Structures are given as structure tokens and as C-alpha cells.
Amino acid sequence: RPTAKMRTFTCLLVLLGCAALAASFPLSADVEADDCKHCLFWSGLRKDPILHCQQEGKCPIHDDGAISNLTFTIDPAYVKFNSTFATMTIDANFTVLNQTGTGEIAVKIFPPPEIFGAKPKIFSGGENEGFAVGEQLNIRGPTIDATAGNCWFCEDIINDPLPAGGYIVHLMLCNGYCRDLEEQDIPEHTKLLGPYAQKAFSITA
């Protein structure tokens, strides 16, 4: 009879095998994406799904994409430490100046400055296929979850909630993935579409 360790090992092998197949082979004719959204879905295990789908001709490229008047709200802006309901939503508004390419909306969260050595982290709010020139849009950004298991800079990242303090949030819209802008070699077609917007939220003791 298989033990728990044996079952876990078997599941791990299956997952690793699937990941290796998806990363090593192009999409077959049976599952070939017929549009950008499907291509991004089937390419999810690749290092850079957006760039891959652009190179396959499935997702649009607009290197001169630009937006303006980026603003956003965080609701609620104050939550209690270790609260069961410490989840905040972001709503973003902006105007499209030039047609944008395939990219994402993301937030970069800066921990309270009094927490020495804690580094900011970028969280994705999901990919998009670009926005048409002249559009004035309101879209939902990433959710900020302050509950247990969401503190990326805590010693116990599995169980610790975000600690009390003030957090700065930068909202960004990008061609490509916003996280790649911090890499030494920025992928082709990747850029910030306009100045980031800044807000803050607080976690109270």
C-alpha cells in the first residue's frame, strides 16, 4: 500500500513532468492557440508567456503604447493586524494615449520603513491584450491580502500576516511583465506605459 511519502513523490514527478513538457515543446496543432488569451493560457509555464506569444504572432505588439492620468484607490485603506477580513481591492483609472501592446497591471508594495531589510515586491493583477487609443478605462488591479501567509518578508512566510505599519503602493501598467523591468536584461517589447501612481495603506495593531 502506498505511503503518504510515496504518493507525494509520485505527484511531484507528475507535476515536474508536465512542467518540463510544457516548457520544452511548442504548442501542438491540437492545442494551438487561435488568439492571444488562449496562447497566454497554454504558455503559462514558460518563463515569459507574453513574449513567447508575441513571437508566435498570437499577441499584439505596440512598442509606442502610452497611457496618462493613472490614478487608483485602495479600499479599505486601513485594516487591523491579523484580521480575517484584511483584504484590499484596487480600482485603477487611466486614459490611453497610444495603442498599448500585450502586458499587465501590477503593484509594487514597499514594507514599512522601520522594518529593516524588508524589500518591496511586485504583484501581478493579470495580463491584458492591450488597450485602444482614446479609451478612458476603469479596471480592477491586484488584490492586497494582509492575512496569514502573505508576508513575503517575514521569517515565517507560511503563517505570518503582514505586520502593522504604513505601506507604500506603486501601481504600474506595462507592455510585457512589470517585474521584468527590474531585470538586468529587459525583454523585448517590455516597458512602463506611463508614470506609476502612488497610494498608501496602513495596518493597525
Short mmCIF file of N, CA and C in Angstrom, two decimals, residues 108-205:
data_model
loop_
_atom_site.label_atom_id
_atom_site.label_comp_id
_atom_site.label_asym_id
_atom_site.label_seq_id
_atom_site.Cartn_x
_atom_site.Cartn_y
_atom_site.Cartn_z
N LYS A 108 3.63 47.41 -6.88
CA LYS A 108 4.86 47.20 -6.15
C LYS A 108 4.62 47.72 -4.74
N ILE A 109 4.72 46.82 -3.76
CA ILE A 109 4.41 47.17 -2.38
C ILE A 109 5.70 47.30 -1.58
N PHE A 110 5.83 48.44 -0.90
CA PHE A 110 7.00 48.72 -0.07
C PHE A 110 6.65 48.52 1.39
N PRO A 111 7.36 47.64 2.11
CA PRO A 111 7.09 47.41 3.53
C PRO A 111 7.35 48.67 4.36
N PRO A 112 6.84 48.72 5.58
CA PRO A 112 7.11 49.87 6.45
C PRO A 112 8.60 50.11 6.60
N PRO A 113 9.06 51.35 6.54
CA PRO A 113 10.49 51.65 6.58
C PRO A 113 11.17 51.22 7.88
N GLU A 114 10.39 51.09 8.95
CA GLU A 114 11.00 50.70 10.23
C GLU A 114 11.36 49.22 10.28
N ILE A 115 10.90 48.46 9.30
CA ILE A 115 11.25 47.03 9.25
C ILE A 115 12.54 46.91 8.44
N PHE A 116 13.65 46.84 9.11
CA PHE A 116 14.97 46.89 8.47
C PHE A 116 15.18 45.68 7.55
N GLY A 117 15.65 45.94 6.35
CA GLY A 117 15.99 44.88 5.42
C GLY A 117 14.85 44.33 4.60
N ALA A 118 13.62 44.76 4.88
CA ALA A 118 12.46 44.25 4.13
C ALA A 118 12.42 44.90 2.75
N LYS A 119 12.35 44.09 1.71
CA LYS A 119 12.39 44.61 0.34
C LYS A 119 11.00 44.63 -0.28
N PRO A 120 10.76 45.56 -1.20
CA PRO A 120 9.46 45.60 -1.88
C PRO A 120 9.29 44.41 -2.81
N LYS A 121 8.04 44.18 -3.20
CA LYS A 121 7.75 43.07 -4.11
C LYS A 121 6.66 43.49 -5.09
N ILE A 122 6.77 42.99 -6.33
CA ILE A 122 5.78 43.27 -7.37
C ILE A 122 4.77 42.13 -7.44
N PHE A 123 3.49 42.50 -7.46
CA PHE A 123 2.40 41.53 -7.56
C PHE A 123 1.59 41.83 -8.82
N SER A 124 1.35 40.80 -9.61
CA SER A 124 0.63 40.96 -10.87
C SER A 124 -0.87 40.97 -10.65
N GLY A 125 -1.54 41.81 -11.43
CA GLY A 125 -3.00 41.82 -11.43
C GLY A 125 -3.58 41.16 -12.66
N GLY A 126 -2.72 40.49 -13.42
CA GLY A 126 -3.20 39.77 -14.59
C GLY A 126 -2.81 40.41 -15.90
N GLU A 127 -2.75 39.60 -16.95
CA GLU A 127 -2.37 40.06 -18.27
C GLU A 127 -3.55 40.69 -19.00
N ASN A 128 -3.24 41.52 -19.98
CA ASN A 128 -4.25 42.06 -20.87
C ASN A 128 -3.71 42.07 -22.29
N GLU A 129 -4.60 42.18 -23.26
CA GLU A 129 -4.21 42.13 -24.67
C GLU A 129 -3.98 43.52 -25.26
N GLY A 130 -3.91 44.53 -24.41
CA GLY A 130 -3.69 45.89 -24.87
C GLY A 130 -4.96 46.70 -24.86
N PHE A 131 -4.80 48.02 -24.92
CA PHE A 131 -5.94 48.94 -24.88
C PHE A 131 -5.87 49.89 -26.07
N ALA A 132 -7.05 50.23 -26.62
CA ALA A 132 -7.12 51.06 -27.82
C ALA A 132 -6.94 52.54 -27.47
N VAL A 133 -6.36 53.28 -28.40
CA VAL A 133 -6.11 54.69 -28.21
C VAL A 133 -7.43 55.43 -27.97
N GLY A 134 -7.40 56.37 -27.04
CA GLY A 134 -8.58 57.18 -26.73
C GLY A 134 -9.48 56.62 -25.65
N GLU A 135 -9.26 55.36 -25.25
CA GLU A 135 -10.10 54.77 -24.22
C GLU A 135 -9.80 55.39 -22.85
N GLN A 136 -10.86 55.62 -22.09
CA GLN A 136 -10.75 56.02 -20.70
C GLN A 136 -11.29 54.86 -19.87
N LEU A 137 -10.40 54.21 -19.13
CA LEU A 137 -10.74 52.91 -18.57
C LEU A 137 -10.72 52.90 -17.05
N ASN A 138 -11.55 52.03 -16.51
CA ASN A 138 -11.53 51.69 -15.09
C ASN A 138 -11.38 50.18 -15.01
N ILE A 139 -10.28 49.70 -14.43
CA ILE A 139 -10.06 48.27 -14.33
C ILE A 139 -9.65 47.90 -12.92
N ARG A 140 -9.89 46.65 -12.57
CA ARG A 140 -9.53 46.15 -11.24
C ARG A 140 -8.07 45.73 -11.22
N GLY A 141 -7.35 46.18 -10.22
CA GLY A 141 -5.95 45.83 -10.06
C GLY A 141 -5.77 44.63 -9.15
N PRO A 142 -4.53 44.34 -8.77
CA PRO A 142 -4.28 43.20 -7.88
C PRO A 142 -4.95 43.39 -6.52
N THR A 143 -5.31 42.30 -5.91
CA THR A 143 -5.84 42.34 -4.54
C THR A 143 -4.68 42.28 -3.56
N ILE A 144 -4.75 43.11 -2.52
CA ILE A 144 -3.72 43.10 -1.48
C ILE A 144 -4.27 42.31 -0.30
N ASP A 145 -3.63 41.20 0.01
CA ASP A 145 -4.09 40.31 1.08
C ASP A 145 -3.11 40.40 2.24
N ALA A 146 -3.59 40.92 3.38
CA ALA A 146 -2.74 41.10 4.55
C ALA A 146 -2.88 39.98 5.57
N THR A 147 -3.62 38.93 5.21
CA THR A 147 -3.87 37.85 6.16
C THR A 147 -2.66 36.91 6.24
N ALA A 148 -2.77 35.93 7.15
CA ALA A 148 -1.66 34.99 7.39
C ALA A 148 -1.21 34.32 6.10
N GLY A 149 0.11 34.21 5.95
CA GLY A 149 0.69 33.54 4.80
C GLY A 149 0.99 34.46 3.63
N ASN A 150 0.81 35.76 3.81
CA ASN A 150 1.03 36.70 2.71
C ASN A 150 2.15 37.70 2.99
N CYS A 151 2.94 37.45 4.02
CA CYS A 151 4.05 38.35 4.34
C CYS A 151 5.32 37.80 3.70
N TRP A 152 5.70 38.35 2.55
CA TRP A 152 6.85 37.83 1.79
C TRP A 152 8.19 38.12 2.45
N PHE A 153 8.23 39.07 3.38
CA PHE A 153 9.49 39.43 4.02
C PHE A 153 9.58 38.95 5.47
N CYS A 154 8.58 38.22 5.94
CA CYS A 154 8.57 37.73 7.32
C CYS A 154 9.38 36.44 7.44
N GLU A 155 9.81 36.14 8.65
CA GLU A 155 10.59 34.93 8.88
C GLU A 155 9.77 33.68 8.61
N ASP A 156 8.50 33.69 9.03
CA ASP A 156 7.60 32.57 8.77
C ASP A 156 6.62 32.99 7.69
N ILE A 157 7.02 32.82 6.42
CA ILE A 157 6.20 33.31 5.32
C ILE A 157 4.93 32.49 5.12
N ILE A 158 4.87 31.32 5.75
CA ILE A 158 3.69 30.46 5.60
C ILE A 158 2.57 30.89 6.53
N ASN A 159 2.92 31.36 7.71
CA ASN A 159 1.90 31.62 8.72
C ASN A 159 1.75 33.09 9.12
N ASP A 160 2.74 33.92 8.83
CA ASP A 160 2.69 35.30 9.32
C ASP A 160 1.83 36.21 8.43
N PRO A 161 0.99 37.06 9.04
CA PRO A 161 0.29 38.10 8.28
C PRO A 161 1.22 39.31 8.11
N LEU A 162 0.81 40.26 7.30
CA LEU A 162 1.59 41.49 7.17
C LEU A 162 1.60 42.21 8.52
N PRO A 163 2.76 42.66 8.97
CA PRO A 163 2.83 43.35 10.27
C PRO A 163 2.23 44.75 10.20
N ALA A 164 1.93 45.31 11.38
CA ALA A 164 1.36 46.65 11.46
C ALA A 164 2.36 47.67 10.93
N GLY A 165 1.83 48.74 10.34
CA GLY A 165 2.67 49.80 9.83
C GLY A 165 2.09 50.41 8.57
N GLY A 166 2.80 51.38 8.01
CA GLY A 166 2.36 52.03 6.79
C GLY A 166 3.08 51.47 5.57
N TYR A 167 2.32 51.18 4.52
CA TYR A 167 2.85 50.58 3.29
C TYR A 167 2.62 51.53 2.12
N ILE A 168 3.64 51.68 1.28
CA ILE A 168 3.52 52.46 0.05
C ILE A 168 3.24 51.51 -1.11
N VAL A 169 2.34 51.91 -2.00
CA VAL A 169 1.97 51.09 -3.16
C VAL A 169 2.18 51.89 -4.44
N HIS A 170 2.93 51.33 -5.37
CA HIS A 170 3.07 51.88 -6.72
C HIS A 170 2.24 51.03 -7.67
N LEU A 171 1.33 51.67 -8.39
CA LEU A 171 0.54 50.96 -9.41
C LEU A 171 1.17 51.22 -10.77
N MET A 172 1.35 50.15 -11.55
CA MET A 172 2.02 50.25 -12.84
C MET A 172 1.21 49.53 -13.92
N LEU A 173 1.20 50.09 -15.11
CA LEU A 173 0.74 49.39 -16.30
C LEU A 173 1.92 49.26 -17.25
N CYS A 174 2.09 48.07 -17.79
CA CYS A 174 3.29 47.79 -18.58
C CYS A 174 2.95 47.06 -19.87
N ASN A 175 3.75 47.31 -20.90
CA ASN A 175 3.86 46.37 -22.01
C ASN A 175 4.77 45.25 -21.51
N GLY A 176 4.35 44.00 -21.66
CA GLY A 176 5.11 42.91 -21.08
C GLY A 176 4.86 42.85 -19.58
N TYR A 177 5.75 42.16 -18.86
CA TYR A 177 5.60 42.00 -17.41
C TYR A 177 6.36 43.08 -16.66
N CYS A 178 5.68 43.74 -15.73
CA CYS A 178 6.30 44.82 -14.96
C CYS A 178 7.52 44.33 -14.19
N ARG A 179 7.49 43.10 -13.72
CA ARG A 179 8.61 42.57 -12.93
C ARG A 179 9.90 42.52 -13.75
N ASP A 180 9.75 42.37 -15.07
CA ASP A 180 10.93 42.27 -15.93
C ASP A 180 11.68 43.59 -16.05
N LEU A 181 11.04 44.69 -15.68
CA LEU A 181 11.71 45.99 -15.74
C LEU A 181 12.84 46.09 -14.71
N GLU A 182 12.84 45.19 -13.73
CA GLU A 182 13.89 45.19 -12.72
C GLU A 182 15.03 44.23 -13.06
N GLU A 183 14.92 43.55 -14.20
CA GLU A 183 15.97 42.63 -14.63
C GLU A 183 17.10 43.40 -15.31
N GLN A 184 18.28 42.82 -15.30
CA GLN A 184 19.42 43.46 -15.96
C GLN A 184 19.21 43.51 -17.48
N ASP A 185 18.66 42.42 -18.03
CA ASP A 185 18.34 42.37 -19.45
C ASP A 185 16.83 42.40 -19.61
N ILE A 186 16.30 43.57 -19.95
CA ILE A 186 14.85 43.73 -20.08
C ILE A 186 14.40 43.10 -21.40
N PRO A 187 13.39 42.22 -21.35
CA PRO A 187 12.93 41.56 -22.58
C PRO A 187 12.41 42.55 -23.62
N GLU A 188 12.45 42.12 -24.86
CA GLU A 188 11.96 42.92 -25.97
C GLU A 188 10.49 43.28 -25.76
N HIS A 189 10.09 44.47 -26.17
CA HIS A 189 8.71 44.96 -26.13
C HIS A 189 8.21 45.23 -24.70
N THR A 190 9.10 45.27 -23.72
CA THR A 190 8.69 45.48 -22.33
C THR A 190 9.03 46.90 -21.89
N LYS A 191 8.03 47.60 -21.35
CA LYS A 191 8.28 48.95 -20.86
C LYS A 191 7.12 49.40 -19.97
N LEU A 192 7.39 50.42 -19.17
CA LEU A 192 6.37 51.09 -18.37
C LEU A 192 5.58 52.01 -19.29
N LEU A 193 4.24 51.92 -19.26
CA LEU A 193 3.43 52.66 -20.21
C LEU A 193 3.23 54.13 -19.85
N GLY A 194 3.54 54.47 -18.63
CA GLY A 194 3.41 55.85 -18.17
C GLY A 194 3.88 55.92 -16.73
N PRO A 195 3.97 57.12 -16.16
CA PRO A 195 4.41 57.23 -14.77
C PRO A 195 3.52 56.40 -13.84
N TYR A 196 4.15 55.73 -12.87
CA TYR A 196 3.36 54.96 -11.91
C TYR A 196 2.57 55.91 -11.01
N ALA A 197 1.50 55.40 -10.42
CA ALA A 197 0.72 56.16 -9.44
C ALA A 197 1.02 55.61 -8.05
N GLN A 198 0.90 56.45 -7.05
CA GLN A 198 1.28 56.04 -5.69
C GLN A 198 0.15 56.31 -4.70
N LYS A 199 -0.07 55.34 -3.83
CA LYS A 199 -1.00 55.46 -2.71
C LYS A 199 -0.38 54.75 -1.51
N ALA A 200 -1.11 54.76 -0.42
CA ALA A 200 -0.63 54.08 0.80
C ALA A 200 -1.79 53.38 1.49
N PHE A 201 -1.45 52.35 2.24
CA PHE A 201 -2.44 51.74 3.14
C PHE A 201 -1.76 51.47 4.47
N SER A 202 -2.55 51.31 5.50
CA SER A 202 -2.00 51.09 6.84
C SER A 202 -2.62 49.86 7.49
N ILE A 203 -1.79 49.17 8.22
CA ILE A 203 -2.27 48.06 9.05
C ILE A 203 -2.09 48.48 10.50
N THR A 204 -3.18 48.52 11.24
CA THR A 204 -3.16 49.00 12.62
C THR A 204 -3.10 47.83 13.59
N ALA A 205 -2.41 48.05 14.70
CA ALA A 205 -2.24 46.99 15.69
C ALA A 205 -3.55 46.70 16.40
#
